[in-house]
Amino acid sequence: MEAELTALAASGATAFVGLMATEAWNQVRGRVARFLARGEDGEDVDAELEESRAELLAARRSGDEDGAADIAAEWRVRLRRALRDNPEAERELRSLLDELAPHQPPAPTVTVNNSTNGGTYYGQVIQGHDISGLTFNGGGAAAPRPEPGAR
């Protein structure tokens, strides 16, 4: 159950911080502040959200992705505490995230078309995104290459 709450907190923080950098933030800020206040002074929470937004926008303008990630991490911890301390918070956060979903920017769509023509390839061919840490070990001899002009 703890892993599920941690994942929900991460989703909430990602959604909130993602929205902070958009025009939609002005429309959803009040709902987010009311959820986060949970009995505290809503104005204080609203001020914290606006401070985080200003820091986020400054970090993104300067290319400081670590700073932007730190802001998301702070809200993830805060949401995880809210979920742990209040059983009703889980249902409320899920509901809020469902309401906010239309405000989330759409994921980019990427179309890739590849073709290979002619030739013989004597090695691995890989296509992908964000591939790292690969090691290829050849175990045997390469196939003989045909002589030029041979059929």
GROMACS .gro file of N, CA and C in nm:
model
  453
    1MET      N    1   0.082  -0.119   0.000
    1MET     CA    2   0.000   0.000   0.000
    1MET      C    3   0.087   0.126   0.000
    2GLU      N    4   0.199   0.121   0.070
    2GLU     CA    5   0.289   0.237   0.076
    2GLU      C    6   0.342   0.270  -0.063
    3ALA      N    7   0.376   0.169  -0.143
    3ALA     CA    8   0.427   0.193  -0.278
    3ALA      C    9   0.320   0.261  -0.364
    4GLU      N   10   0.196   0.221  -0.346
    4GLU     CA   11   0.086   0.281  -0.422
    4GLU      C   12   0.069   0.429  -0.385
    5LEU      N   13   0.078   0.461  -0.256
    5LEU     CA   14   0.066   0.600  -0.213
    5LEU      C   15   0.185   0.683  -0.262
    6THR      N   16   0.303   0.622  -0.262
    6THR     CA   17   0.421   0.691  -0.312
    6THR      C   18   0.405   0.722  -0.461
    7ALA      N   19   0.353   0.626  -0.537
    7ALA     CA   20   0.332   0.647  -0.680
    7ALA      C   21   0.225   0.755  -0.703
    8LEU      N   22   0.120   0.754  -0.622
    8LEU     CA   23   0.015   0.856  -0.634
    8LEU      C   24   0.070   0.994  -0.602
    9ALA      N   25   0.152   1.003  -0.498
    9ALA     CA   26   0.215   1.131  -0.462
    9ALA      C   27   0.303   1.180  -0.576
   10ALA      N   28   0.378   1.090  -0.637
   10ALA     CA   29   0.464   1.128  -0.748
   10ALA      C   30   0.381   1.177  -0.867
   11SER      N   31   0.271   1.109  -0.894
   11SER     CA   32   0.183   1.153  -1.003
   11SER      C   33   0.125   1.291  -0.975
   12GLY      N   34   0.083   1.311  -0.851
   12GLY     CA   35   0.028   1.440  -0.813
   12GLY      C   36   0.130   1.551  -0.825
   13ALA      N   37   0.250   1.529  -0.775
   13ALA     CA   38   0.356   1.630  -0.782
   13ALA      C   39   0.391   1.661  -0.926
   14THR      N   40   0.401   1.558  -1.008
   14THR     CA   41   0.433   1.578  -1.149
   14THR      C   42   0.325   1.661  -1.217
   15ALA      N   43   0.199   1.629  -1.189
   15ALA     CA   44   0.088   1.703  -1.248
   15ALA      C   45   0.087   1.848  -1.200
   16PHE      N   46   0.102   1.869  -1.070
   16PHE     CA   47   0.098   2.005  -1.015
   16PHE      C   48   0.212   2.089  -1.070
   17VAL      N   49   0.332   2.036  -1.067
   17VAL     CA   50   0.448   2.112  -1.113
   17VAL      C   51   0.441   2.133  -1.264
   18GLY      N   52   0.392   2.033  -1.336
   18GLY     CA   53   0.374   2.049  -1.480
   18GLY      C   54   0.277   2.161  -1.513
   19LEU      N   55   0.169   2.169  -1.437
   19LEU     CA   56   0.070   2.273  -1.460
   19LEU      C   57   0.122   2.411  -1.419
   20MET      N   58   0.211   2.417  -1.322
   20MET     CA   59   0.266   2.546  -1.278
   20MET      C   60   0.330   2.622  -1.393
   21ALA      N   61   0.382   2.552  -1.489
   21ALA     CA   62   0.454   2.616  -1.600
   21ALA      C   63   0.362   2.646  -1.718
   22THR      N   64   0.231   2.632  -1.701
   22THR     CA   65   0.138   2.655  -1.811
   22THR      C   66   0.039   2.766  -1.776
   23GLU      N   67  -0.032   2.810  -1.877
   23GLU     CA   68  -0.138   2.909  -1.857
   23GLU      C   69  -0.254   2.850  -1.776
   24ALA      N   70  -0.271   2.720  -1.780
   24ALA     CA   71  -0.380   2.654  -1.707
   24ALA      C   72  -0.364   2.667  -1.556
   25TRP      N   73  -0.243   2.698  -1.510
   25TRP     CA   74  -0.219   2.707  -1.367
   25TRP      C   75  -0.315   2.804  -1.299
   26ASN      N   76  -0.344   2.916  -1.361
   26ASN     CA   77  -0.435   3.014  -1.301
   26ASN      C   78  -0.574   2.957  -1.279
   27GLN      N   79  -0.614   2.863  -1.363
   27GLN     CA   80  -0.746   2.802  -1.352
   27GLN      C   81  -0.751   2.695  -1.242
   28VAL      N   82  -0.641   2.626  -1.218
   28VAL     CA   83  -0.643   2.512  -1.126
   28VAL      C   84  -0.577   2.540  -0.992
   29ARG      N   85  -0.507   2.651  -0.980
   29ARG     CA   86  -0.431   2.681  -0.858
   29ARG      C   87  -0.518   2.675  -0.732
   30GLY      N   88  -0.637   2.731  -0.738
   30GLY     CA   89  -0.725   2.731  -0.620
   30GLY      C   90  -0.761   2.591  -0.574
   31ARG      N   91  -0.792   2.503  -0.669
   31ARG     CA   92  -0.827   2.364  -0.634
   31ARG      C   93  -0.708   2.293  -0.570
   32VAL      N   94  -0.591   2.316  -0.626
   32VAL     CA   95  -0.470   2.252  -0.573
   32VAL      C   96  -0.442   2.306  -0.432
   33ALA      N   97  -0.456   2.436  -0.414
   33ALA     CA   98  -0.430   2.497  -0.283
   33ALA      C   99  -0.529   2.444  -0.179
   34ARG      N  100  -0.656   2.432  -0.216
   34ARG     CA  101  -0.756   2.380  -0.120
   34ARG      C  102  -0.723   2.236  -0.080
   35PHE      N  103  -0.683   2.155  -0.178
   35PHE     CA  104  -0.648   2.017  -0.145
   35PHE      C  105  -0.528   2.014  -0.050
   36LEU      N  106  -0.425   2.090  -0.083
   36LEU     CA  107  -0.303   2.088  -0.003
   36LEU      C  108  -0.321   2.149   0.135
   37ALA      N  109  -0.411   2.246   0.149
   37ALA     CA  110  -0.430   2.314   0.278
   37ALA      C  111  -0.481   2.217   0.384
   38ARG      N  112  -0.579   2.137   0.351
   38ARG     CA  113  -0.632   2.033   0.439
   38ARG      C  114  -0.636   2.079   0.586
   39GLY      N  115  -0.708   2.188   0.610
   39GLY     CA  116  -0.723   2.235   0.747
   39GLY      C  117  -0.626   2.345   0.786
   40GLU      N  118  -0.523   2.367   0.705
   40GLU     CA  119  -0.429   2.475   0.731
   40GLU      C  120  -0.484   2.603   0.667
   41ASP      N  121  -0.409   2.709   0.681
   41ASP     CA  122  -0.446   2.836   0.619
   41ASP      C  123  -0.424   2.824   0.468
   42GLY      N  124  -0.530   2.832   0.391
   42GLY     CA  125  -0.522   2.819   0.247
   42GLY      C  126  -0.438   2.927   0.181
   43GLU      N  127  -0.436   3.046   0.241
   43GLU     CA  128  -0.355   3.155   0.184
   43GLU      C  129  -0.206   3.124   0.194
   44ASP      N  130  -0.166   3.060   0.303
   44ASP     CA  131  -0.025   3.022   0.318
   44ASP      C  132   0.015   2.920   0.211
   45VAL      N  133  -0.072   2.822   0.189
   45VAL     CA  134  -0.044   2.720   0.088
   45VAL      C  135  -0.041   2.784  -0.050
   46ASP      N  136  -0.135   2.873  -0.077
   46ASP     CA  137  -0.138   2.941  -0.206
   46ASP      C  138  -0.008   3.020  -0.227
   47ALA      N  139   0.040   3.085  -0.123
   47ALA     CA  140   0.165   3.159  -0.133
   47ALA      C  141   0.283   3.064  -0.160
   48GLU      N  142   0.283   2.948  -0.096
   48GLU     CA  143   0.390   2.850  -0.121
   48GLU      C  144   0.386   2.801  -0.265
   49LEU      N  145   0.265   2.778  -0.316
   49LEU     CA  146   0.251   2.734  -0.454
   49LEU      C  147   0.304   2.840  -0.551
   50GLU      N  148   0.271   2.964  -0.525
   50GLU     CA  149   0.318   3.072  -0.612
   50GLU      C  150   0.469   3.089  -0.603
   51GLU      N  151   0.524   3.070  -0.484
   51GLU     CA  152   0.670   3.077  -0.469
   51GLU      C  153   0.736   2.964  -0.548
   52SER      N  154   0.678   2.843  -0.538
   52SER     CA  155   0.731   2.730  -0.614
   52SER      C  156   0.721   2.756  -0.764
   53ARG      N  157   0.610   2.815  -0.806
   53ARG     CA  158   0.592   2.844  -0.948
   53ARG      C  159   0.699   2.942  -0.996
   54ALA      N  160   0.723   3.047  -0.919
   54ALA     CA  161   0.825   3.145  -0.957
   54ALA      C  162   0.963   3.080  -0.965
   55GLU      N  163   0.995   2.994  -0.869
   55GLU     CA  164   1.123   2.923  -0.870
   55GLU      C  165   1.133   2.830  -0.991
   56LEU      N  166   1.022   2.761  -1.021
   56LEU     CA  167   1.020   2.669  -1.134
   56LEU      C  168   1.042   2.744  -1.265
   57LEU      N  169   0.970   2.853  -1.283
   57LEU     CA  170   0.985   2.929  -1.407
   57LEU      C  171   1.126   2.985  -1.420
   58ALA      N  172   1.183   3.033  -1.311
   58ALA     CA  173   1.321   3.084  -1.314
   58ALA      C  174   1.419   2.971  -1.347
   59ALA      N  175   1.398   2.854  -1.288
   59ALA     CA  176   1.487   2.740  -1.314
   59ALA      C  177   1.479   2.699  -1.461
   60ARG      N  178   1.359   2.694  -1.515
   60ARG     CA  179   1.345   2.654  -1.655
   60ARG      C  180   1.403   2.758  -1.750
   61ARG      N  181   1.385   2.885  -1.717
   61ARG     CA  182   1.443   2.991  -1.802
   61ARG      C  183   1.595   2.981  -1.806
   62SER      N  184   1.655   2.944  -1.694
   62SER     CA  185   1.801   2.936  -1.688
   62SER      C  186   1.855   2.797  -1.725
   63GLY      N  187   1.765   2.706  -1.758
   63GLY     CA  188   1.808   2.571  -1.797
   63GLY      C  189   1.848   2.484  -1.680
   64ASP      N  190   1.806   2.521  -1.560
   64ASP     CA  191   1.841   2.447  -1.438
   64ASP      C  192   1.739   2.335  -1.415
   65GLU      N  193   1.758   2.223  -1.484
   65GLU     CA  194   1.664   2.111  -1.470
   65GLU      C  195   1.670   2.048  -1.332
   66ASP      N  196   1.786   2.052  -1.267
   66ASP     CA  197   1.796   2.000  -1.130
   66ASP      C  198   1.710   2.082  -1.035
   67GLY      N  199   1.710   2.213  -1.053
   67GLY     CA  200   1.626   2.300  -0.971
   67GLY      C  201   1.479   2.270  -0.990
   68ALA      N  202   1.438   2.248  -1.115
   68ALA     CA  203   1.299   2.213  -1.144
   68ALA      C  204   1.264   2.078  -1.082
   69ALA      N  205   1.355   1.983  -1.089
   69ALA     CA  206   1.332   1.851  -1.029
   69ALA      C  207   1.321   1.860  -0.877
   70ASP      N  208   1.400   1.950  -0.817
   70ASP     CA  209   1.393   1.969  -0.671
   70ASP      C  210   1.255   2.019  -0.628
   71ILE      N  211   1.196   2.106  -0.707
   71ILE     CA  212   1.063   2.158  -0.675
   71ILE      C  213   0.961   2.045  -0.679
   72ALA      N  214   0.968   1.962  -0.781
   72ALA     CA  215   0.877   1.848  -0.790
   72ALA      C  216   0.898   1.753  -0.671
   73ALA      N  217   1.023   1.733  -0.632
   73ALA     CA  218   1.052   1.644  -0.519
   73ALA      C  219   0.993   1.698  -0.389
   74GLU      N  220   1.001   1.829  -0.369
   74GLU     CA  221   0.943   1.889  -0.248
   74GLU      C  222   0.793   1.864  -0.240
   75TRP      N  223   0.724   1.884  -0.353
   75TRP     CA  224   0.579   1.863  -0.352
   75TRP      C  225   0.544   1.714  -0.342
   76ARG      N  226   0.629   1.628  -0.397
   76ARG     CA  227   0.606   1.483  -0.384
   76ARG      C  228   0.611   1.442  -0.238
   77VAL      N  229   0.709   1.492  -0.163
   77VAL     CA  230   0.720   1.460  -0.020
   77VAL      C  231   0.598   1.513   0.054
   78ARG      N  232   0.559   1.633   0.024
   78ARG     CA  233   0.444   1.692   0.093
   78ARG      C  234   0.315   1.614   0.064
   79LEU      N  235   0.296   1.575  -0.060
   79LEU     CA  236   0.178   1.495  -0.095
   79LEU      C  237   0.182   1.358  -0.028
   80ARG      N  238   0.299   1.297  -0.023
   80ARG     CA  239   0.310   1.165   0.042
   80ARG      C  240   0.272   1.176   0.189
   81ARG      N  241   0.316   1.282   0.256
   81ARG     CA  242   0.276   1.301   0.396
   81ARG      C  243   0.126   1.320   0.411
   82ALA      N  244   0.068   1.400   0.321
   82ALA     CA  245  -0.078   1.422   0.326
   82ALA      C  246  -0.153   1.290   0.308
   83LEU      N  247  -0.106   1.207   0.216
   83LEU     CA  248  -0.171   1.078   0.192
   83LEU      C  249  -0.154   0.984   0.310
   84ARG      N  250  -0.037   0.987   0.371
   84ARG     CA  251  -0.011   0.900   0.486
   84ARG      C  252  -0.092   0.943   0.608
   85ASP      N  253  -0.106   1.074   0.628
   85ASP     CA  254  -0.171   1.125   0.749
   85ASP      C  255  -0.323   1.129   0.742
   86ASN      N  256  -0.379   1.124   0.622
   86ASN     CA  257  -0.523   1.138   0.608
   86ASN      C  258  -0.577   1.037   0.508
   87PRO      N  259  -0.653   0.937   0.554
   87PRO     CA  260  -0.705   0.834   0.463
   87PRO      C  261  -0.795   0.890   0.352
   88GLU      N  262  -0.864   1.000   0.378
   88GLU     CA  263  -0.952   1.060   0.276
   88GLU      C  264  -0.872   1.126   0.165
   89ALA      N  265  -0.749   1.162   0.191
   89ALA     CA  266  -0.669   1.235   0.094
   89ALA      C  267  -0.647   1.155  -0.035
   90GLU      N  268  -0.635   1.024  -0.024
   90GLU     CA  269  -0.611   0.944  -0.144
   90GLU      C  270  -0.726   0.959  -0.243
   91ARG      N  271  -0.847   0.942  -0.196
   91ARG     CA  272  -0.965   0.955  -0.283
   91ARG      C  273  -0.972   1.096  -0.341
   92GLU      N  274  -0.948   1.197  -0.257
   92GLU     CA  275  -0.955   1.336  -0.301
   92GLU      C  276  -0.848   1.368  -0.405
   93LEU      N  277  -0.726   1.317  -0.384
   93LEU     CA  278  -0.619   1.344  -0.479
   93LEU      C  279  -0.648   1.277  -0.612
   94ARG      N  280  -0.696   1.154  -0.609
   94ARG     CA  281  -0.731   1.085  -0.735
   94ARG      C  282  -0.839   1.164  -0.810
   95SER      N  283  -0.937   1.211  -0.737
   95SER     CA  284  -1.044   1.290  -0.799
   95SER      C  285  -0.988   1.419  -0.858
   96LEU      N  286  -0.903   1.485  -0.783
   96LEU     CA  287  -0.843   1.609  -0.832
   96LEU      C  288  -0.760   1.585  -0.957
   97LEU      N  289  -0.680   1.479  -0.958
   97LEU     CA  290  -0.598   1.448  -1.075
   97LEU      C  291  -0.685   1.416  -1.196
   98ASP      N  292  -0.799   1.348  -1.174
   98ASP     CA  293  -0.891   1.322  -1.284
   98ASP      C  294  -0.947   1.452  -1.341
   99GLU      N  295  -0.978   1.547  -1.253
   99GLU     CA  296  -1.030   1.677  -1.297
   99GLU      C  297  -0.923   1.757  -1.371
  100LEU      N  298  -0.799   1.745  -1.327
  100LEU     CA  299  -0.692   1.823  -1.387
  100LEU      C  300  -0.641   1.765  -1.518
  101ALA      N  301  -0.672   1.640  -1.545
  101ALA     CA  302  -0.621   1.573  -1.664
  101ALA      C  303  -0.647   1.651  -1.793
  102PRO      N  304  -0.765   1.712  -1.812
  102PRO     CA  305  -0.785   1.787  -1.937
  102PRO      C  306  -0.692   1.909  -1.949
  103HIS      N  307  -0.640   1.957  -1.836
  103HIS     CA  308  -0.553   2.074  -1.839
  103HIS      C  309  -0.408   2.037  -1.868
  104GLN      N  310  -0.376   1.908  -1.860
  104GLN     CA  311  -0.239   1.865  -1.883
  104GLN      C  312  -0.207   1.881  -2.032
  105PRO      N  313  -0.089   1.929  -2.065
  105PRO     CA  314  -0.052   1.938  -2.206
  105PRO      C  315  -0.043   1.798  -2.266
  106PRO      N  316  -0.086   1.782  -2.391
  106PRO     CA  317  -0.081   1.649  -2.451
  106PRO      C  318   0.063   1.603  -2.471
  107ALA      N  319   0.081   1.474  -2.460
  107ALA     CA  320   0.214   1.416  -2.484
  107ALA      C  321   0.247   1.433  -2.632
  108PRO      N  322   0.371   1.463  -2.662
  108PRO     CA  323   0.407   1.481  -2.802
  108PRO      C  324   0.396   1.349  -2.878
  109THR      N  325   0.354   1.359  -3.001
  109THR     CA  326   0.343   1.242  -3.087
  109THR      C  327   0.461   1.243  -3.182
  110VAL      N  328   0.528   1.130  -3.190
  110VAL     CA  329   0.645   1.119  -3.275
  110VAL      C  330   0.623   1.004  -3.372
  111THR      N  331   0.645   1.030  -3.499
  111THR     CA  332   0.635   0.927  -3.600
  111THR      C  333   0.774   0.905  -3.658
  112VAL      N  334   0.815   0.780  -3.664
  112VAL     CA  335   0.947   0.745  -3.717
  112VAL      C  336   0.928   0.648  -3.831
  113ASN      N  337   0.989   0.678  -3.944
  113ASN     CA  338   0.988   0.588  -4.059
  113ASN      C  339   1.133   0.557  -4.094
  114ASN      N  340   1.163   0.430  -4.108
  114ASN     CA  341   1.299   0.388  -4.140
  114ASN      C  342   1.296   0.292  -4.258
  115SER      N  343   1.400   0.297  -4.335
  115SER     CA  344   1.414   0.197  -4.441
  115SER      C  345   1.563   0.170  -4.462
  116THR      N  346   1.593   0.050  -4.500
  116THR     CA  347   1.731   0.011  -4.529
  116THR      C  348   1.730  -0.049  -4.668
  117ASN      N  349   1.819  -0.003  -4.752
  117ASN     CA  350   1.824  -0.052  -4.889
  117ASN      C  351   1.963  -0.105  -4.920
  118GLY      N  352   1.964  -0.224  -4.973
  118GLY     CA  353   2.088  -0.282  -5.023
  118GLY      C  354   2.190  -0.308  -4.914
  119GLY      N  355   2.296  -0.370  -4.953
  119GLY     CA  356   2.405  -0.394  -4.860
  119GLY      C  357   2.381  -0.512  -4.769
  120THR      N  358   2.489  -0.556  -4.711
  120THR     CA  359   2.486  -0.664  -4.613
  120THR      C  360   2.550  -0.611  -4.487
  121TYR      N  361   2.489  -0.636  -4.375
  121TYR     CA  362   2.538  -0.583  -4.249
  121TYR      C  363   2.582  -0.698  -4.160
  122TYR      N  364   2.703  -0.688  -4.109
  122TYR     CA  365   2.759  -0.793  -4.027
  122TYR      C  366   2.772  -0.750  -3.882
  123GLY      N  367   2.669  -0.693  -3.829
  123GLY     CA  368   2.673  -0.649  -3.690
  123GLY      C  369   2.534  -0.616  -3.641
  124GLN      N  370   2.527  -0.577  -3.517
  124GLN     CA  371   2.399  -0.545  -3.457
  124GLN      C  372   2.348  -0.411  -3.509
  125VAL      N  373   2.218  -0.405  -3.526
  125VAL     CA  374   2.152  -0.281  -3.563
  125VAL      C  375   2.045  -0.257  -3.458
  126ILE      N  376   2.049  -0.140  -3.397
  126ILE     CA  377   1.954  -0.109  -3.290
  126ILE      C  378   1.892   0.026  -3.317
  127GLN      N  379   1.765   0.033  -3.294
  127GLN     CA  380   1.697   0.161  -3.301
  127GLN      C  381   1.619   0.178  -3.173
  128GLY      N  382   1.626   0.295  -3.114
  128GLY     CA  383   1.552   0.317  -2.991
  128GLY      C  384   1.572   0.458  -2.942
  129HIS      N  385   1.522   0.482  -2.825
  129HIS     CA  386   1.531   0.614  -2.762
  129HIS      C  387   1.594   0.597  -2.625
  130ASP      N  388   1.691   0.679  -2.594
  130ASP     CA  389   1.757   0.675  -2.463
  130ASP      C  390   1.816   0.538  -2.431
  131ILE      N  391   1.893   0.486  -2.521
  131ILE     CA  392   1.959   0.357  -2.498
  131ILE      C  393   2.099   0.385  -2.445
  132SER      N  394   2.136   0.317  -2.338
  132SER     CA  395   2.271   0.335  -2.286
  132SER      C  396   2.315   0.207  -2.217
  133GLY      N  397   2.442   0.196  -2.197
  133GLY     CA  398   2.496   0.084  -2.121
  133GLY      C  399   2.493  -0.049  -2.194
  134LEU      N  400   2.498  -0.050  -2.325
  134LEU     CA  401   2.495  -0.175  -2.400
  134LEU      C  402   2.636  -0.226  -2.424
  135THR      N  403   2.649  -0.357  -2.423
  135THR     CA  404   2.776  -0.420  -2.455
  135THR      C  405   2.748  -0.534  -2.551
  136PHE      N  406   2.821  -0.539  -2.659
  136PHE     CA  407   2.807  -0.648  -2.755
  136PHE      C  408   2.938  -0.724  -2.759
  137ASN      N  409   2.926  -0.854  -2.744
  137ASN     CA  410   3.044  -0.938  -2.751
  137ASN      C  411   3.024  -1.035  -2.867
  138GLY      N  412   3.118  -1.035  -2.957
  138GLY     CA  413   3.111  -1.129  -3.069
  138GLY      C  414   3.169  -1.263  -3.026
  139GLY      N  415   3.096  -1.369  -3.049
  139GLY     CA  416   3.142  -1.500  -3.006
  139GLY      C  417   3.210  -1.580  -3.113
  140GLY      N  418   3.190  -1.543  -3.238
  140GLY     CA  419   3.249  -1.624  -3.344
  140GLY      C  420   3.305  -1.536  -3.453
  141ALA      N  421   3.344  -1.603  -3.559
  141ALA     CA  422   3.401  -1.530  -3.672
  141ALA      C  423   3.288  -1.467  -3.753
  142ALA      N  424   3.316  -1.358  -3.814
  142ALA     CA  425   3.220  -1.292  -3.901
  142ALA      C  426   3.198  -1.375  -4.025
  143ALA      N  427   3.083  -1.365  -4.083
  143ALA     CA  428   3.054  -1.436  -4.206
  143ALA      C  429   3.147  -1.384  -4.316
  144PRO      N  430   3.190  -1.472  -4.406
  144PRO     CA  431   3.281  -1.428  -4.511
  144PRO      C  432   3.209  -1.328  -4.603
  145ARG      N  433   3.285  -1.229  -4.643
  145ARG     CA  434   3.231  -1.129  -4.735
  145ARG      C  435   3.253  -1.178  -4.877
  146PRO      N  436   3.152  -1.161  -4.962
  146PRO     CA  437   3.170  -1.206  -5.101
  146PRO      C  438   3.272  -1.119  -5.174
  147GLU      N  439   3.343  -1.184  -5.268
  147GLU     CA  440   3.441  -1.115  -5.349
  147GLU      C  441   3.369  -1.017  -5.441
  148PRO      N  442   3.430  -0.903  -5.468
  148PRO     CA  443   3.369  -0.810  -5.562
  148PRO      C  444   3.350  -0.876  -5.698
  149GLY      N  445   3.235  -0.856  -5.756
  149GLY     CA  446   3.204  -0.911  -5.888
  149GLY      C  447   3.151  -1.053  -5.880
  150ALA      N  448   3.158  -1.121  -5.766
  150ALA     CA  449   3.105  -1.256  -5.753
  150ALA      C  450   2.955  -1.251  -5.739
  151ARG      N  451   2.889  -1.352  -5.789
  151ARG     CA  452   2.743  -1.359  -5.777
  151ARG      C  453   2.702  -1.477  -5.699
   0.00000   0.00000   0.00000
